[in-house]
mmCIF file of C-alpha atoms in Angstrom:
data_model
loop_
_atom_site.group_PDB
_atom_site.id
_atom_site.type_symbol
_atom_site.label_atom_id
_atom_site.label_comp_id
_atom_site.label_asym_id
_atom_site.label_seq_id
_atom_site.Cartn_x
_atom_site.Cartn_y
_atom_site.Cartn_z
ATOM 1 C CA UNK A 690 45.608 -17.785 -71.315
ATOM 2 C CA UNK A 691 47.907 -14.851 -72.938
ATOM 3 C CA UNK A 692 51.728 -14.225 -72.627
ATOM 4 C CA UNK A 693 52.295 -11.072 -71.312
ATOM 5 C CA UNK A 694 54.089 -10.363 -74.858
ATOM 6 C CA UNK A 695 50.347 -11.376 -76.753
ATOM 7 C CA UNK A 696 48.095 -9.291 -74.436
ATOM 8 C CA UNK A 697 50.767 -6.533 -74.940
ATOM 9 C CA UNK A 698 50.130 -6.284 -78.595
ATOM 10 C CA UNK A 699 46.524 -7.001 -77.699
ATOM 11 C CA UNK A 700 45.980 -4.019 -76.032
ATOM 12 C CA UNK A 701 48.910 -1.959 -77.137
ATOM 13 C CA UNK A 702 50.227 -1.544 -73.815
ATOM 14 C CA UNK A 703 54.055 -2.131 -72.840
ATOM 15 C CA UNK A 704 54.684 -4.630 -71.139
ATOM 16 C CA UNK A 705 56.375 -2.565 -68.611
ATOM 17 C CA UNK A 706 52.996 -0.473 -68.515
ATOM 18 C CA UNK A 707 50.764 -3.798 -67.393
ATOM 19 C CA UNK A 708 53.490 -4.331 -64.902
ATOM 20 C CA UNK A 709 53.221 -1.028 -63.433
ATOM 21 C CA UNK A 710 49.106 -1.805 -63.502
ATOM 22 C CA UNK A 711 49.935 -4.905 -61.604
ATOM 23 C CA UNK A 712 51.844 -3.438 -59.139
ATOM 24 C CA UNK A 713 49.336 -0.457 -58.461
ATOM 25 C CA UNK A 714 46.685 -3.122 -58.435
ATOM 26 C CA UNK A 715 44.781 -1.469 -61.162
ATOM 27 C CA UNK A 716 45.652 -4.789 -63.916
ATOM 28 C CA UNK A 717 46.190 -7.198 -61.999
ATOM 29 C CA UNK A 718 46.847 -10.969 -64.191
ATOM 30 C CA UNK A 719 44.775 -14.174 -64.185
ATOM 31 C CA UNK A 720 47.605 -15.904 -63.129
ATOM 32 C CA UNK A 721 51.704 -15.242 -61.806
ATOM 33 C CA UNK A 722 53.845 -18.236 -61.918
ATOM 34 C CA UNK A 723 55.411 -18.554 -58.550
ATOM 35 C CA UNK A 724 58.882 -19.789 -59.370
ATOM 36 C CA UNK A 725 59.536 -17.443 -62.877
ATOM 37 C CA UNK A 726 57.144 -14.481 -61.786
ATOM 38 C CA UNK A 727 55.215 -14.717 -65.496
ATOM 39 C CA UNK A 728 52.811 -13.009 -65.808
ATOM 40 C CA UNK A 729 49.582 -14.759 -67.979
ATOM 41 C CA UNK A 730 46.093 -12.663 -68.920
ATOM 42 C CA UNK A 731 42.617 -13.689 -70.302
ATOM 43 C CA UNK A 732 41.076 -12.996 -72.970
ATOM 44 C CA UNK A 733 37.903 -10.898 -70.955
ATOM 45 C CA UNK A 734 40.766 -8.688 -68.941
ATOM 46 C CA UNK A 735 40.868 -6.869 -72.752
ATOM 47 C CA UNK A 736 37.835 -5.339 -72.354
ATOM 48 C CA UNK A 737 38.804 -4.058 -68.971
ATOM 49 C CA UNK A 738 42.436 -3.068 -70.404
ATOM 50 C CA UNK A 739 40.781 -0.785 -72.914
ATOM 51 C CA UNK A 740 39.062 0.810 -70.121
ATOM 52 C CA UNK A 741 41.564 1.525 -68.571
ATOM 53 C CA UNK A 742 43.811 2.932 -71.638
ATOM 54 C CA UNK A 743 40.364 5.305 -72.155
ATOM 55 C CA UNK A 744 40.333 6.578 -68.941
ATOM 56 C CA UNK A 745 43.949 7.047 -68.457
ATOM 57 C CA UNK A 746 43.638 9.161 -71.762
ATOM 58 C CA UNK A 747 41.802 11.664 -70.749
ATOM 59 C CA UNK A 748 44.805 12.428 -67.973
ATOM 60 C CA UNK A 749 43.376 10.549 -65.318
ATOM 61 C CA UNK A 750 45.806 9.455 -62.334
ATOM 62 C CA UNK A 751 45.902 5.909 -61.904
ATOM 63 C CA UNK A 752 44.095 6.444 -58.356
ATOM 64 C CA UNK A 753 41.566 8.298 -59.966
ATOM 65 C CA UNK A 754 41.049 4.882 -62.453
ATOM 66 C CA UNK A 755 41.069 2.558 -59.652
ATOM 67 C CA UNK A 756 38.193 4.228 -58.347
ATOM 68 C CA UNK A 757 36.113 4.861 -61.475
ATOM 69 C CA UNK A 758 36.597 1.313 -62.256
ATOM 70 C CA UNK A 759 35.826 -0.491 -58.646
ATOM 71 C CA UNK A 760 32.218 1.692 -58.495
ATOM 72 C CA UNK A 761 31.223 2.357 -62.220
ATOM 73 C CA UNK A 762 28.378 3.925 -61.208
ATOM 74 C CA UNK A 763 30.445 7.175 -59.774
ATOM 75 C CA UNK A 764 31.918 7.046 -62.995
ATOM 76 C CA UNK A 765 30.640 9.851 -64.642
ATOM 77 C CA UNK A 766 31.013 11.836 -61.547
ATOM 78 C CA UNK A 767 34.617 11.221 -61.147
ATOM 79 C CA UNK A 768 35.115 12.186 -65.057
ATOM 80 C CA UNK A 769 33.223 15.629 -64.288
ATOM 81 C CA UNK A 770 35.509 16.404 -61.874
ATOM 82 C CA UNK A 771 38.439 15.396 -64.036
ATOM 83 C CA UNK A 772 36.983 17.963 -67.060
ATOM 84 C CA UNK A 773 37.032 20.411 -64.324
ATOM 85 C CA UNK A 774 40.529 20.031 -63.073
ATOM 86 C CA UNK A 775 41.845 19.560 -66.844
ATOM 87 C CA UNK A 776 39.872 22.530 -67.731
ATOM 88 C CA UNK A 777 41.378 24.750 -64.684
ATOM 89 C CA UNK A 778 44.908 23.274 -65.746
ATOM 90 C CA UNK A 779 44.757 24.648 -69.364
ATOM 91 C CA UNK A 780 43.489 27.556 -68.409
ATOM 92 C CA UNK A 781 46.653 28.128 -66.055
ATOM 93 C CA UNK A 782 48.710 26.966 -68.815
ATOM 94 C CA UNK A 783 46.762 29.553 -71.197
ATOM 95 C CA UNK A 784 48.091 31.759 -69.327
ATOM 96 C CA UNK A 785 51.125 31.029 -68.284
ATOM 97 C CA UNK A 786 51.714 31.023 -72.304
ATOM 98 C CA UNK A 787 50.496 34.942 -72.270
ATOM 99 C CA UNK A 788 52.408 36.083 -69.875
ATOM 100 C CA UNK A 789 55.955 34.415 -70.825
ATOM 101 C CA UNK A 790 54.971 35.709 -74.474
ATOM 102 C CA UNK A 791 54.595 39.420 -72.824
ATOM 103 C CA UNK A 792 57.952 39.155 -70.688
ATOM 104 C CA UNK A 793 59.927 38.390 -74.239
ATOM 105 C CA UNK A 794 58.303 40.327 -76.669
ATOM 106 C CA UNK A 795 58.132 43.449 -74.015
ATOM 107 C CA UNK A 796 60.525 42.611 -71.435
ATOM 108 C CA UNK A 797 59.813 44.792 -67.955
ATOM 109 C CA UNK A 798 62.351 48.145 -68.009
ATOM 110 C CA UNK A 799 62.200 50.503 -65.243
ATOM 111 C CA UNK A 800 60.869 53.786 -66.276
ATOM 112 C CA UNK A 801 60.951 57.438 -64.461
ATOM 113 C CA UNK A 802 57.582 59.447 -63.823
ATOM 114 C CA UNK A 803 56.018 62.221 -62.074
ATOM 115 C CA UNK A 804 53.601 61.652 -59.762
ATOM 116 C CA UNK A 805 50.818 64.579 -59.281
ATOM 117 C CA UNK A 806 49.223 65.203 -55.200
ATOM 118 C CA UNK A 807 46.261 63.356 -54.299
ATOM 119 C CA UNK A 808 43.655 62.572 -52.318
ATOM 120 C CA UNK A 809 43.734 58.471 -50.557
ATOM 121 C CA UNK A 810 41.858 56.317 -48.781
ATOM 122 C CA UNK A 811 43.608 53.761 -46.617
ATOM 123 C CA UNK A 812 42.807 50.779 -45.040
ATOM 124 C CA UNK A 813 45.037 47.855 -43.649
ATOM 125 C CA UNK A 814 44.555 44.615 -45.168
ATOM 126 C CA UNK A 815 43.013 41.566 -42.635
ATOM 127 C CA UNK A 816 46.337 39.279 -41.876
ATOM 128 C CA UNK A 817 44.868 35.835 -43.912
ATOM 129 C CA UNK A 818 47.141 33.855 -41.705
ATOM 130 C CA UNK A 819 46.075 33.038 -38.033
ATOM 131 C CA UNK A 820 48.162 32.412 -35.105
ATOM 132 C CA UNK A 821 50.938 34.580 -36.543
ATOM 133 C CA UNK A 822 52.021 31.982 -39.069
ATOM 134 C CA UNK A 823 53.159 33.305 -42.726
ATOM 135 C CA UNK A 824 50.544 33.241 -45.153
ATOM 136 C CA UNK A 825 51.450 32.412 -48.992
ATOM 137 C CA UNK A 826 51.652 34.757 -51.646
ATOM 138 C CA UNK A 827 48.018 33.755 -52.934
ATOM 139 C CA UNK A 828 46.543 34.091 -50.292
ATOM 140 C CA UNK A 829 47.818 37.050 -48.801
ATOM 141 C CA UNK A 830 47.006 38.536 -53.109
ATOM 142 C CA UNK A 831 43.083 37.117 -52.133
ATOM 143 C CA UNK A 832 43.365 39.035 -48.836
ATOM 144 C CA UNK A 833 43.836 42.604 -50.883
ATOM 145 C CA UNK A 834 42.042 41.886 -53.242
ATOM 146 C CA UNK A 835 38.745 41.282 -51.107
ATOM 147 C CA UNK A 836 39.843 44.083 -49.307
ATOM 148 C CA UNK A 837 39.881 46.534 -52.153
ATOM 149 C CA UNK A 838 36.814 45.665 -53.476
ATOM 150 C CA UNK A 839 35.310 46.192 -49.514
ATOM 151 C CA UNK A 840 37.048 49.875 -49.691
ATOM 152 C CA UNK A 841 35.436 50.502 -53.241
ATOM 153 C CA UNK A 842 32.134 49.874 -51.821
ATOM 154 C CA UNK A 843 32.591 52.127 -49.203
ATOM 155 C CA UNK A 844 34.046 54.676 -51.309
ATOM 156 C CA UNK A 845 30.732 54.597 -53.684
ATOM 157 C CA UNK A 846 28.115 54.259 -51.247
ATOM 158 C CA UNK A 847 29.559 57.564 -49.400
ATOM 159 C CA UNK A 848 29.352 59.777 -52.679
ATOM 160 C CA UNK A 849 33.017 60.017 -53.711
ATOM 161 C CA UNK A 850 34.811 58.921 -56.799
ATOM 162 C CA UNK A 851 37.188 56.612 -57.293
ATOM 163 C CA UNK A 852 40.050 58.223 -59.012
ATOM 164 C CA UNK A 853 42.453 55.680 -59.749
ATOM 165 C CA UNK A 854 44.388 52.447 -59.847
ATOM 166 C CA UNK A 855 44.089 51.087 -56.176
ATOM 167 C CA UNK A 856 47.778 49.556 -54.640
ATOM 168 C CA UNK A 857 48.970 48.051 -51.961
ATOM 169 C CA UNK A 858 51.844 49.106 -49.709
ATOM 170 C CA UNK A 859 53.613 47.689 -46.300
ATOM 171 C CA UNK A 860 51.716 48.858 -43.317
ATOM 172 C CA UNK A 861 55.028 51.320 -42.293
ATOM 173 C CA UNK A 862 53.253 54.461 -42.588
ATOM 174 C CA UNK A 863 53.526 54.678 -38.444
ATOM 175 C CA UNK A 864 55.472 53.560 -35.777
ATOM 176 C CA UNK A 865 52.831 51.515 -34.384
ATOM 177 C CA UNK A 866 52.811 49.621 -37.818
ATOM 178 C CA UNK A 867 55.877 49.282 -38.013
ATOM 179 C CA UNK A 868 56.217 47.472 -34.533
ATOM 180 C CA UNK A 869 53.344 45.494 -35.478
ATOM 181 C CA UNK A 870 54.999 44.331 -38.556
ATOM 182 C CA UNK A 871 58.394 43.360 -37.668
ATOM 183 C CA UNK A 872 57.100 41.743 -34.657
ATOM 184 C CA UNK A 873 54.644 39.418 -37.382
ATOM 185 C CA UNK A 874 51.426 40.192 -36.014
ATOM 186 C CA UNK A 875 50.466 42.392 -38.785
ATOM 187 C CA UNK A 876 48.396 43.777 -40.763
ATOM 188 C CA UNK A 877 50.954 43.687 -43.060
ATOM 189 C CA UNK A 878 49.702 45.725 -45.859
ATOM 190 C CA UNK A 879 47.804 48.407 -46.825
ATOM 191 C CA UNK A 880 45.685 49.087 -49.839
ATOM 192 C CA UNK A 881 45.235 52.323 -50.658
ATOM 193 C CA UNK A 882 42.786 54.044 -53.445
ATOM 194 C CA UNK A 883 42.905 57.456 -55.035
ATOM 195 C CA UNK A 884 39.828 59.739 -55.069
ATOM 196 C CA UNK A 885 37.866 62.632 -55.437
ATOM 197 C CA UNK A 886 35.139 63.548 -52.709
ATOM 198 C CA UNK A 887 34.148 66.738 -50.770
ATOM 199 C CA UNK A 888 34.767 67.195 -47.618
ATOM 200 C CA UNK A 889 30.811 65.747 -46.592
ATOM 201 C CA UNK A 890 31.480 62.521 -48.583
ATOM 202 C CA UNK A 891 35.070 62.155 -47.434
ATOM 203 C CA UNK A 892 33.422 62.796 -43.566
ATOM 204 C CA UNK A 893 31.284 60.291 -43.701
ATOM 205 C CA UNK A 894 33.480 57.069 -44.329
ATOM 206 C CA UNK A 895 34.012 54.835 -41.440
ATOM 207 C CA UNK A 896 36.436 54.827 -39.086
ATOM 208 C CA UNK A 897 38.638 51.953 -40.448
ATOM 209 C CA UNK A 898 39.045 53.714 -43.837
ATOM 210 C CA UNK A 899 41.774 56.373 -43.732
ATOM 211 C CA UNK A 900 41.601 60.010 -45.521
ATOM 212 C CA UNK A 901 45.630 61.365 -46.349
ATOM 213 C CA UNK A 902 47.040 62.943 -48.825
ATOM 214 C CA UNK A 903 49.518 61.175 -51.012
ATOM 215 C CA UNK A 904 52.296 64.183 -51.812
ATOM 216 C CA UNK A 905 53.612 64.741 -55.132
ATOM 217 C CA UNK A 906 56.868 63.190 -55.881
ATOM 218 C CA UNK A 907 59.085 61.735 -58.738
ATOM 219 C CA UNK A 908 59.234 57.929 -58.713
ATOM 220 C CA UNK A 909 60.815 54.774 -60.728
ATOM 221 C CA UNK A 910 58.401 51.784 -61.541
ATOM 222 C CA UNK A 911 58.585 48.343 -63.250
ATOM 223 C CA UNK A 912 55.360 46.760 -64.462
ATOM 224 C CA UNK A 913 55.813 43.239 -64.426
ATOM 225 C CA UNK A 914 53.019 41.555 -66.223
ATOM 226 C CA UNK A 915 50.866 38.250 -64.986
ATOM 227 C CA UNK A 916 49.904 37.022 -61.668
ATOM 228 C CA UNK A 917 51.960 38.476 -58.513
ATOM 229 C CA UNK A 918 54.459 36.659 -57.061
ATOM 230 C CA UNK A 919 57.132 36.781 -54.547
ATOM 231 C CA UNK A 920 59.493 36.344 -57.122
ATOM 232 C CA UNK A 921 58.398 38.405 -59.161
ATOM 233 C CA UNK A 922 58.269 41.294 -56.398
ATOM 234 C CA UNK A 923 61.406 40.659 -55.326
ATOM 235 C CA UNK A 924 62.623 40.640 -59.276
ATOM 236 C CA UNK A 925 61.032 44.509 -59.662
ATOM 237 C CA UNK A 926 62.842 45.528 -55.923
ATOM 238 C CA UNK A 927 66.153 44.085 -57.675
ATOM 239 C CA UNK A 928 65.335 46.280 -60.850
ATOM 240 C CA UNK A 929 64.488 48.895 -59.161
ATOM 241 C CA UNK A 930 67.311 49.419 -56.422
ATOM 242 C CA UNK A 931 69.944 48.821 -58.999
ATOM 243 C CA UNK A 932 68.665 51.541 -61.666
ATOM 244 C CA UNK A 933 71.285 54.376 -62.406
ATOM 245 C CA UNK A 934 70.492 57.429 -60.488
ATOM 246 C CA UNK A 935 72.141 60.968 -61.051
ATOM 247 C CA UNK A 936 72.555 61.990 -57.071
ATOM 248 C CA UNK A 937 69.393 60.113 -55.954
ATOM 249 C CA UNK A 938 68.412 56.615 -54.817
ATOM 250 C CA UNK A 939 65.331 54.846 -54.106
ATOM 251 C CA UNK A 940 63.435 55.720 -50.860
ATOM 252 C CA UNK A 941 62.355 51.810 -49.854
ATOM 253 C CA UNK A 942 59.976 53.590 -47.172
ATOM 254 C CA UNK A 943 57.580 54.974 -49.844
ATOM 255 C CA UNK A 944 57.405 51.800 -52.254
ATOM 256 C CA UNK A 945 53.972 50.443 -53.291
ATOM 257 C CA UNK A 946 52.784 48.108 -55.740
ATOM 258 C CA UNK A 947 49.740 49.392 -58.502
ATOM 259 C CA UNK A 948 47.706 46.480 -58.903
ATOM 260 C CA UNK A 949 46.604 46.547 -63.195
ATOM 261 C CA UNK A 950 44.164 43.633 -64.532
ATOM 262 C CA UNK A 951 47.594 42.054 -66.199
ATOM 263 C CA UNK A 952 50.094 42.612 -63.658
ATOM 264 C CA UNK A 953 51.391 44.194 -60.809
ATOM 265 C CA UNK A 954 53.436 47.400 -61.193
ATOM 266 C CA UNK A 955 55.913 48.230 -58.729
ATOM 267 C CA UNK A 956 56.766 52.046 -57.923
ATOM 268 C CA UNK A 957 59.330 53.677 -55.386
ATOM 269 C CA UNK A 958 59.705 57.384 -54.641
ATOM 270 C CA UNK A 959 62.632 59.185 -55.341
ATOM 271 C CA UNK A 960 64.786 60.693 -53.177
ATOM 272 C CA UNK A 961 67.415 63.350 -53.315
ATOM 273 C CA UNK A 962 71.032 62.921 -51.574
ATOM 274 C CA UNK A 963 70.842 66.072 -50.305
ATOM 275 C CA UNK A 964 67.533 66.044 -48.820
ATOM 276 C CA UNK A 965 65.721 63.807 -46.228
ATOM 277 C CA UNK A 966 63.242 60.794 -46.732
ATOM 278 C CA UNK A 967 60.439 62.621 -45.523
ATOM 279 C CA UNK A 968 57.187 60.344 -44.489
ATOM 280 C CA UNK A 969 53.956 61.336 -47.388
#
């Protein structure tokens, strides 16, 4: 039999590491003396103690041991799906590393543009939740996304041209949306996509895809670069509202958000003091 201390420096695991294994029955000793509580190991558990520190270095949960070890033969399954996950991980972390790199090296600033007429397509945006329940910021990002692609589809297979970055706005554009809305039900967004048609291509879209005109107007916009987030929307609105305007402000009923393969930029018409917010 080994101390505790001698199959320690065996395996070059703390002590306090095989009594952790112990407790999560993943180690478990060859023998605990009732009255003192010490521990003693064989010489075979080694072999299953190395195991264990090779599995548990690839990032493997002690769970995820437990099992590999009680059915070997799943294994090499279990590690596959452990590559995966790791794999997904450093890709997240990847970047996560690009996009706090691009927030110090060209830190979001609010800038001022004109915005020429167009011609845009509308359509609302499926609620992802059911039952009326909030949905999560992913999800609700997976929603529009899906849905833009659906309304470039459309747009191409009835002869127009896409024109433009599409974006997403809060459906507000009409009373009923707006009841709709702040009562939860939704659709809560929009996604909208500039283009250029003729009137026979712009005739022939379906019913659920909207034809307006988007009027020409000054606005303020942040880009904010990486995967959207709540925080980071509600980080642009902060930017945004609080910019320094010479007898303006920021019309919060004609916001949207321009949806770029890095980021998300966020864009609010101006309005004058002395003249109404006027619906596009």
């Amino acid at each position: 039999m080994l101390s505790i201390g001698d199959f320690s420096d065996m395996c070059h695991l703390p002590p306090q590491t095989l009594r952790y294994y112990h407790s999560e029955g993943l180690l478990v000793p060859a023998d605990v003396d009732e009255r003192s509580g010490y521990r003693s190991y064989t010489f075979t558990q080694v072999e299953q103690a190395m195991l264990i520190t090779v599995l548990r270095g690839t990032g493997m949960s002690v769970k995820l041991v437990r099992r590999a070890l009680d059915a070997p033969e799943a294994a090499l399954t279990l590690l596959r799906q452990h590559t995966r996950e790791v794999q997904r991980q450093r890709q997240a972390q990847d970047e996560a590393i690009d996009e706090a790199r691009e927030f110090f090296t060209s830190p979001p600033e609010v800038s001022l543009r004109r915005v020429d007429r167009m011609t845009v397509v509308s359509k609302p945006v499926p609620n992802p939740s059911a039952g009326g329940e909030r949905s999560d910021w992913d999800t609700a990002d997976a929603a529009v996304a899906t849905t833009i692609q659906d309304v470039v589809e459309t747009v191409e297979s009835s002869g127009a041209v896409v024109a433009g970055r599409p974006w997403r706005t809060l459906a507000v554009e009409t009373a009923e949306q707006r009841s709709r809305t702040l009562a939860g039900g939704g659709p809560h967004w929009l996604v909208q996509l500039p283009v250029t048609a003729d009137e026979g291509a712009l005739a022939s879209l379906p019913h659920d895809v909207e034809v307006r005109s988007f009027a020409a107007r000054d606005e303020l916009s942040i880009f904010i670069p990486g995967k959207s987030s709540m925080a980071k929307y509600a980080t642009a609105l902060s930017r945004l509202f609080t910019h320094p305007l010479d007898a303006a402000y920021v019309d919060a009923s004609r916001m949207r958000q321009i949806l770029h393969d890095d980021g998300v930029e966020t864009a609010a018409a101006i309005s004058g003091l002395d003249e109404p917010s006027a619906p596009e």
